[in-house]
Amino acid sequence: AALEGVVEYRNVTFAYPGAESPVLSNISFTARPGETVAIIGSTGAGKTSLLSLLPRLYDIAEGEVLLDGVPVSDLDRAEITKRVAMVPQRPYLFSGTIEHNLRFGKTEATDQELWDALQIAQGEDFVRAKKNGLNARIAQGGTNVSGGQRQRLCIARALVTRPKVYLFDDSFSALDVATDARLRAALKRTTADATVIIVAQRITTITDADQILVLDNGRIVDRGTHEELLETSPTYQEIVES
Ligand code: DCP
Ligand code: MG
């Protein structure tokens, strides 16, 4: 099984180029197909940095990031993006139609696939409401759609590529609670066989994760399910109560 989407971080320590001290220290975890691993921690803890190492936005100095057993440093980025879709914390849309924005990276997708992705991402209604539908224009940087709409379009874009691994970096924060719940229920069905790694601020987004990693100052200080962490992790309890 060469292309399943097993993600493993093994003793990863990472410093940004030119920085003196690492932002991540000795990070180890495994995320397997069908599993959701959630990462929680205060601002600046290193959550985005941790995700960015899988699509090789940066190369690491120590440890290994493995995709299906192969160090990502041995894979080229195009090969990685075929298997891994990352929805960034600041989702980016470019000047062009909604269709262009959704097809980015997957030009052969059919219109039906685009609508299916929009339906799951809870973006179907606002795109249908536009006079030109999929041909409606997006301004540079997505300034003519709301933050929540931008997030949903970027989630739809990730779905269109049908990846083995999904990385969601705080992708649900601009959504109201009801839309967030609907979107995650739909995503759960669609990504049932995929590997999902999700950074979240809202605790309700991650309570059903198979494993939650509590990140503090670049280190995993606690890990477990929601129920386990409520019992064992003061840091997690603080986050839950905040
Ligand atoms: N950092 C850096 N250079 C970058 C990005 C980040 O030096 N290009 C630093 C800033 C922080 C640390 O790395 O001190 C961790 O940043 P992250 O963006 O990884 O932190 P989070 O994603 O956890 O924070 P937030 O919850 O605000 O998104
Ligand atoms: Mg971040």
JSON list of C-alpha atoms in Angstrom, two decimals, residues 44 58 67 74 202 229 235 238:
[
{"chain": "A", "resi": 44, "resn": "GLY", "atom": "CA", "xyz": [2.48, 31.28, 18.39]},
{"chain": "A", "resi": 58, "resn": "TYR", "atom": "CA", "xyz": [10.33, 24.49, 4.72]},
{"chain": "A", "resi": 67, "resn": "LEU", "atom": "CA", "xyz": [4.58, 10.40, 3.89]},
{"chain": "A", "resi": 74, "resn": "ASP", "atom": "CA", "xyz": [12.97, 12.77, -0.99]},
{"chain": "A", "resi": 202, "resn": "ARG", "atom": "CA", "xyz": [-12.84, 26.13, 18.79]},
{"chain": "A", "resi": 229, "resn": "LEU", "atom": "CA", "xyz": [-7.08, 15.20, 28.18]},
{"chain": "A", "resi": 235, "resn": "THR", "atom": "CA", "xyz": [-3.02, 22.91, 29.70]},
{"chain": "A", "resi": 238, "resn": "GLU", "atom": "CA", "xyz": [-7.22, 25.80, 30.53]}
]
